[in-house]
mmCIF file of C-alpha atoms in Angstrom:
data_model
loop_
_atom_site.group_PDB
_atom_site.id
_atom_site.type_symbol
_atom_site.label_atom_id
_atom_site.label_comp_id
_atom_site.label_asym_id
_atom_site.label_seq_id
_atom_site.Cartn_x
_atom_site.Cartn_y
_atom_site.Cartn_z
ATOM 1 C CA UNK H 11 -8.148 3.581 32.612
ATOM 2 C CA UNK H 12 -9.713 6.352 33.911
ATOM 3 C CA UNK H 13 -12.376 8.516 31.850
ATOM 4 C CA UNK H 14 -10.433 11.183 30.820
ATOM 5 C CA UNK H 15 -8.269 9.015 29.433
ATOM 6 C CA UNK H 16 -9.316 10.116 25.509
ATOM 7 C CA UNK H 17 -9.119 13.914 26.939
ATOM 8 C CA UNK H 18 -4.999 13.031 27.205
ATOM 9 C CA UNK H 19 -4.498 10.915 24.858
ATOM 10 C CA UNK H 20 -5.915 13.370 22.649
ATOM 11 C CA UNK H 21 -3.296 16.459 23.718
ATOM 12 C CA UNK H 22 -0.401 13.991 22.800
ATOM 13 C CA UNK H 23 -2.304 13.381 18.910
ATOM 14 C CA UNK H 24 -1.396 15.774 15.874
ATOM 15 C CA UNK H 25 -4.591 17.936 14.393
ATOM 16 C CA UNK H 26 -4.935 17.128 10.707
ATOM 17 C CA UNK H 27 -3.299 20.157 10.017
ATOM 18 C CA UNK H 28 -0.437 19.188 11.383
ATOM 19 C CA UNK H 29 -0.250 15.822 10.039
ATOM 20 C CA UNK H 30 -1.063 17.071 6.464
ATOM 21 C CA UNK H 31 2.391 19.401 6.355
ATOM 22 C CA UNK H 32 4.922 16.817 8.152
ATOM 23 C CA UNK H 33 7.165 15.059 6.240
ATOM 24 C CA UNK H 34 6.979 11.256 6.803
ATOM 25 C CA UNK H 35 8.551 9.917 9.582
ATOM 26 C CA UNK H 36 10.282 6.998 8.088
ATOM 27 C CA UNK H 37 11.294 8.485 4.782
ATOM 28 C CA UNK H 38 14.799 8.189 5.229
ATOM 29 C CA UNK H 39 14.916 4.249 6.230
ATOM 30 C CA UNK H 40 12.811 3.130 2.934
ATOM 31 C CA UNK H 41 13.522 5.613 0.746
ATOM 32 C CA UNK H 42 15.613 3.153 -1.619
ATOM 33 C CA UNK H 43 13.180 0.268 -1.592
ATOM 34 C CA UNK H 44 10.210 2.972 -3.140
ATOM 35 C CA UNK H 45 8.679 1.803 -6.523
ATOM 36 C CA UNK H 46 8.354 5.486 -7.568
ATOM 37 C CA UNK H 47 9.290 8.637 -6.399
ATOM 38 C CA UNK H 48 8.353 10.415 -3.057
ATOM 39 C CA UNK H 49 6.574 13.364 -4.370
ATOM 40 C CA UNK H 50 4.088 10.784 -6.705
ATOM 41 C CA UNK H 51 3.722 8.446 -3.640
ATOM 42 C CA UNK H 52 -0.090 7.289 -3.209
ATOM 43 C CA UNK H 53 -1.869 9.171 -0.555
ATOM 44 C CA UNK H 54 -3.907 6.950 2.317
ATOM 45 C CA UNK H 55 -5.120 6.895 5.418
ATOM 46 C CA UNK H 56 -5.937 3.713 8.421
ATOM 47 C CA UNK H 57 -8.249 4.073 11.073
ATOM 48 C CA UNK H 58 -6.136 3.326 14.254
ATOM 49 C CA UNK H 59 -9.418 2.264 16.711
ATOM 50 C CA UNK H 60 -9.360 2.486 20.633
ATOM 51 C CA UNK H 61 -11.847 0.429 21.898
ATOM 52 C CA UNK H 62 -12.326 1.001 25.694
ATOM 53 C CA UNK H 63 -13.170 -2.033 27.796
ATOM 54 C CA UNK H 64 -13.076 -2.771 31.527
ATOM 55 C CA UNK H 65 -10.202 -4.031 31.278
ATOM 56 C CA UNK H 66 -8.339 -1.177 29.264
ATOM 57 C CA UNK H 67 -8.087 0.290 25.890
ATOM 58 C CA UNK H 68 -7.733 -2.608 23.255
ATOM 59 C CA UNK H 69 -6.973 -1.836 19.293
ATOM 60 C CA UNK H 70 -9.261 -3.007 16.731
ATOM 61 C CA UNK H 71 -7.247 -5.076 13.909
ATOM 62 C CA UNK H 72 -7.773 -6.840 10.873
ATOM 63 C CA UNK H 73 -6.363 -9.613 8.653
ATOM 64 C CA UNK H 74 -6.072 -9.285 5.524
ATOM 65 C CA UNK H 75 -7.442 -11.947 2.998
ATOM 66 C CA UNK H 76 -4.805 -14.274 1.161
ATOM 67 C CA UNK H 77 -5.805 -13.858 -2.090
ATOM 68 C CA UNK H 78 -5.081 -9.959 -1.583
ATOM 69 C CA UNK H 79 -1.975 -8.759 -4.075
ATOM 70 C CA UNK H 80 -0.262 -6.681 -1.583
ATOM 71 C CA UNK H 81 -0.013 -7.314 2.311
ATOM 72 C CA UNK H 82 -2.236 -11.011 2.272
ATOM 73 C CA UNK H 83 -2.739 -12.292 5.428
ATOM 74 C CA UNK H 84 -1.127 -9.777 7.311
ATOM 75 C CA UNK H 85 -2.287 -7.947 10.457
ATOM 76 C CA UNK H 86 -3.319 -4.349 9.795
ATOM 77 C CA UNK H 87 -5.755 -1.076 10.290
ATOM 78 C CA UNK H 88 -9.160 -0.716 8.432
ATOM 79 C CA UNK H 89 -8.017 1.735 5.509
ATOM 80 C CA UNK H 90 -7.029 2.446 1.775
ATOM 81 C CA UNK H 91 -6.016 4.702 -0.652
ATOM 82 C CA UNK H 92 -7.354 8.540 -0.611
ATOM 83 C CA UNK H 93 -10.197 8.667 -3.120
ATOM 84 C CA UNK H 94 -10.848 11.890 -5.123
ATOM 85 C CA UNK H 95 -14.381 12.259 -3.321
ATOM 86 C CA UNK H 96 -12.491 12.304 0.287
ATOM 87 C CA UNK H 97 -12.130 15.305 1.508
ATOM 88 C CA UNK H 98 -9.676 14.340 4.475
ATOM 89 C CA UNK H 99 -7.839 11.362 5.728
ATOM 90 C CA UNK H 100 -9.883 10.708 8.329
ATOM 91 C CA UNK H 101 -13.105 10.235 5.529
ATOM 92 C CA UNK H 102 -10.872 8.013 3.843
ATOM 93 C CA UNK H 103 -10.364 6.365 6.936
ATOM 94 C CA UNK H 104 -14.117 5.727 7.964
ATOM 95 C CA UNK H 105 -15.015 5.353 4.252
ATOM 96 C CA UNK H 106 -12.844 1.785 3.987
ATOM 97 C CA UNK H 107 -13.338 0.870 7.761
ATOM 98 C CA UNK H 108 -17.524 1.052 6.608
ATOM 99 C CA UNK H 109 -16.233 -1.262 3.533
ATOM 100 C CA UNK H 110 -14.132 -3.503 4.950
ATOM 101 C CA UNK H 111 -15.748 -4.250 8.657
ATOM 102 C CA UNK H 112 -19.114 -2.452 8.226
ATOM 103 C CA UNK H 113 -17.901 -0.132 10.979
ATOM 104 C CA UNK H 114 -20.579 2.471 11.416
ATOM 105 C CA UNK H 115 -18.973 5.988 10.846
ATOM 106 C CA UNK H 116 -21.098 7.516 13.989
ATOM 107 C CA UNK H 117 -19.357 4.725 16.105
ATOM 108 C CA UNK H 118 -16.076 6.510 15.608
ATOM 109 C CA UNK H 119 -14.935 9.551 17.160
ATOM 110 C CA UNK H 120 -11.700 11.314 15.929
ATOM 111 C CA UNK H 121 -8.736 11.750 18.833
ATOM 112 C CA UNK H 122 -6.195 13.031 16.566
ATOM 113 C CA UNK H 123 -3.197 11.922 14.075
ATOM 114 C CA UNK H 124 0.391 10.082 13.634
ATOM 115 C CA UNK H 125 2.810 11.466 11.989
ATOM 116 C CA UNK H 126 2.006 10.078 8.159
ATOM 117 C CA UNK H 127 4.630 7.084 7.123
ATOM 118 C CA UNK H 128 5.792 5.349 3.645
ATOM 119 C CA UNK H 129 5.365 2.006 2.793
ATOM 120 C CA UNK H 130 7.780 0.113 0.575
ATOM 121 C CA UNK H 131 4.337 -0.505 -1.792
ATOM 122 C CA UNK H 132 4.099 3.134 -2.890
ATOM 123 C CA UNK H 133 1.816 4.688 -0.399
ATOM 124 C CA UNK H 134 1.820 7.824 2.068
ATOM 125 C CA UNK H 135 -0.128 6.732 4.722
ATOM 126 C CA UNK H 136 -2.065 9.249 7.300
ATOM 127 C CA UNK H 137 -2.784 7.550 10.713
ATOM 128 C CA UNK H 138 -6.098 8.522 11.986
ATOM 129 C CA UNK H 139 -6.588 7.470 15.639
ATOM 130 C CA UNK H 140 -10.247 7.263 17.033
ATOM 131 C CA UNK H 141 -12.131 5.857 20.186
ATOM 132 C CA UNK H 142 -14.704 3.720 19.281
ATOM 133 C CA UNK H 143 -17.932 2.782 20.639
ATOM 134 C CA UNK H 144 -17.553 -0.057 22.666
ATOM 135 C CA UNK H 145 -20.889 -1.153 21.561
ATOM 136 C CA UNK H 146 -19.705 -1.189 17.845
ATOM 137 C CA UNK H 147 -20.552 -3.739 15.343
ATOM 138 C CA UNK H 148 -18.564 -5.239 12.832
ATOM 139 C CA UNK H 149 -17.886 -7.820 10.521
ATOM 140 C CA UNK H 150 -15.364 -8.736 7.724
ATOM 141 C CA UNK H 151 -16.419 -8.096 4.026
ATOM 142 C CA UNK H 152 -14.365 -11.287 3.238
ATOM 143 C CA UNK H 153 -13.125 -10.045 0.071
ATOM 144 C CA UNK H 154 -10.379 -7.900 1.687
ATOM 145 C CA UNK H 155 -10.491 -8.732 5.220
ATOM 146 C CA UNK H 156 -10.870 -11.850 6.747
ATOM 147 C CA UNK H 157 -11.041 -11.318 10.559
ATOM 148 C CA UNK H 158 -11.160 -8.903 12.653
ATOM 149 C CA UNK H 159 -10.342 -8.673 16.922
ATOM 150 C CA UNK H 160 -8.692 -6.596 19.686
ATOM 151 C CA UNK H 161 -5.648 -6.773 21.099
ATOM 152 C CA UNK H 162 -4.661 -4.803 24.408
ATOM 153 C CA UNK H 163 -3.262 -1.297 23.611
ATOM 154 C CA UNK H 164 -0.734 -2.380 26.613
ATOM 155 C CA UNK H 165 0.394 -4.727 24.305
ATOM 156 C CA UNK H 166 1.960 -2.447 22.294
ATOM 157 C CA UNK H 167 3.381 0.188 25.029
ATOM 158 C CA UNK H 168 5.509 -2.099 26.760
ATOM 159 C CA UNK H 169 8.898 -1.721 24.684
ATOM 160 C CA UNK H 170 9.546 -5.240 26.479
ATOM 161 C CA UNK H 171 6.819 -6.922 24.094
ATOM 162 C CA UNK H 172 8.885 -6.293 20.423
ATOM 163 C CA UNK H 173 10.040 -9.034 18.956
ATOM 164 C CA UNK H 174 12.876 -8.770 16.284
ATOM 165 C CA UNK H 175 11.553 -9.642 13.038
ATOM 166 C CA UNK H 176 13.425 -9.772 9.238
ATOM 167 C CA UNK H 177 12.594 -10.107 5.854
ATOM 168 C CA UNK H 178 14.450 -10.688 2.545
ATOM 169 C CA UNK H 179 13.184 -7.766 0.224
ATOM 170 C CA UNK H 180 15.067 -6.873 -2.988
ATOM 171 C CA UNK H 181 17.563 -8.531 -2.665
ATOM 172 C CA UNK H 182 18.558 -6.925 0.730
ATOM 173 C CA UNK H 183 17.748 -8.210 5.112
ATOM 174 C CA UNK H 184 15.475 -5.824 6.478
ATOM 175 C CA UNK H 185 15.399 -6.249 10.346
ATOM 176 C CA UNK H 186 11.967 -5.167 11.397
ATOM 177 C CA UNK H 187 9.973 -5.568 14.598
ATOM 178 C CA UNK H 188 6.693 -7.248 15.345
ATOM 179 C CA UNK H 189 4.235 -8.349 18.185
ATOM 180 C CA UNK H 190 2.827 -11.540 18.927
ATOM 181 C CA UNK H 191 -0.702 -11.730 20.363
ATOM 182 C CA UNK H 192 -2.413 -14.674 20.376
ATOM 183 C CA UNK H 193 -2.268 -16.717 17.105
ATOM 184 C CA UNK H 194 -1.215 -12.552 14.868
ATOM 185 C CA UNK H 195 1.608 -11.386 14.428
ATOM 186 C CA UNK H 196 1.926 -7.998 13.383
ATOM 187 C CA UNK H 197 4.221 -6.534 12.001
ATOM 188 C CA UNK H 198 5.308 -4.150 9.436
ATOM 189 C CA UNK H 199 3.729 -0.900 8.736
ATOM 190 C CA UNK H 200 1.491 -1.591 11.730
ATOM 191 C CA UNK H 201 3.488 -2.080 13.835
ATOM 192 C CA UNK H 202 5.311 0.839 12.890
ATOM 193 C CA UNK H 203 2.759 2.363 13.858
ATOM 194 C CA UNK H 204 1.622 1.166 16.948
ATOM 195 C CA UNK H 205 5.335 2.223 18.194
ATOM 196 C CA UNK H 206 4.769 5.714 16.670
ATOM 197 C CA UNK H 207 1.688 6.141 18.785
ATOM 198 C CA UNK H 208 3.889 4.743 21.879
ATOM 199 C CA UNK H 209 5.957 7.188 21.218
ATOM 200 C CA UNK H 210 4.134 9.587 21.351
ATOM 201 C CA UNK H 211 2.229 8.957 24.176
ATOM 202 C CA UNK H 212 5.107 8.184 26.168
ATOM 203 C CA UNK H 213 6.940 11.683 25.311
ATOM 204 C CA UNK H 214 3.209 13.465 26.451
ATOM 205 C CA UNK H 215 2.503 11.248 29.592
ATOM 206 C CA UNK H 216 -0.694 10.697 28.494
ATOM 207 C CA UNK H 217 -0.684 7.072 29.124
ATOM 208 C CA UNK H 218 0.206 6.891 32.610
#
């Protein structure tokens, strides 16, 4: 990709502003399977990495550990729930990223938002995407993550590359959509948002 590449991917991001007033996107779809209300949902932020390699932007993921009560084992961003001491999402994001990879927060440099999202566990989640230092070190805490790797942004915005994915939950089929990359899946609220950011990037141009 070409250096400016973070320049323009940047136009096509929300400011925090922004991201702070929007309503989320997905509201409507899992609205009945919330375990509480919207207005008490659980404010929290991921840190959405772009790591830029030779051979193109890749996104840094993690797996979660098994023993974890919600989400074990599944694919996902470095992030958590909004702490009183945080004064934005994105210090929420860099706070858990530094806990659960040992990301170093001067490694990270803010491009912009998503457009915040529900998940069927009770959170509102604020996507903070960053490009990372390709130079970054990390490693998994191993109490909430277990690995950690890349997988090629290109992955995700090729349409062609969704795979249709369901789940029994509450009683009720929820079809869903995930990617395969090597031996991950990912799916869910990840993946969600990984199309999100497609999205968005496709409507700005900023990925061509």
């Amino acid at each position: 990709m070409p250096s400016h590449t973070f320049e323009r991917l940047q136009s096509a991001l929300l400011g925090e502003a922004a991201a702070l007033r929007m309503p989320p996107h997905n509201l409507a779809e899992v609205e009945a399977f919330l375990p509480v209300a919207h207005a008490e949902l659980a404010p929290a932020a991921v840190l959405c990495g772009l790591v830029p390699r030779a051979d193109g932007l890749q996104v840094l993921l993690t797996k979660r550990a098994e023993h974890l009560r919600h989400h074990a084992g599944q694919i996902s961003f470095p992030g958590g729930r909004m702490e009183a001491g945080d004064a934005s999402p994105l210090q929420t994001a860099l706070r858990e990223a530094q806990e659960e990879i040992g990301l170093a927060p001067e490694t990270v440099r803010l491009l912009g938002y998503l457009e915040p999202m529900v998940t069927i566990t009770g959170y509102r989640v604020y996507p903070v995407v960053a490009a990372i230092d390709p130079d970054y070190r990390a490693e998994p805490d191993g109490h909430e993550v277990s690995a950690l790797f890349e997988a090629p942004l290109a992955l995700f915005l090729d349409a062609g590359n969704e795979r249709p994915f369901r789940i029994e939950f509450q009683g009720a089929t929820r079809s869903l959509i995930a990617f395969d990359w090597q031996a991950h899946r990912i799916w869910g609220a990840t993946a969600s948002m990984l199309v999100n950011l497609r999205r968005r990037l496709m409507e700005s141009d900023a990925c061509r």
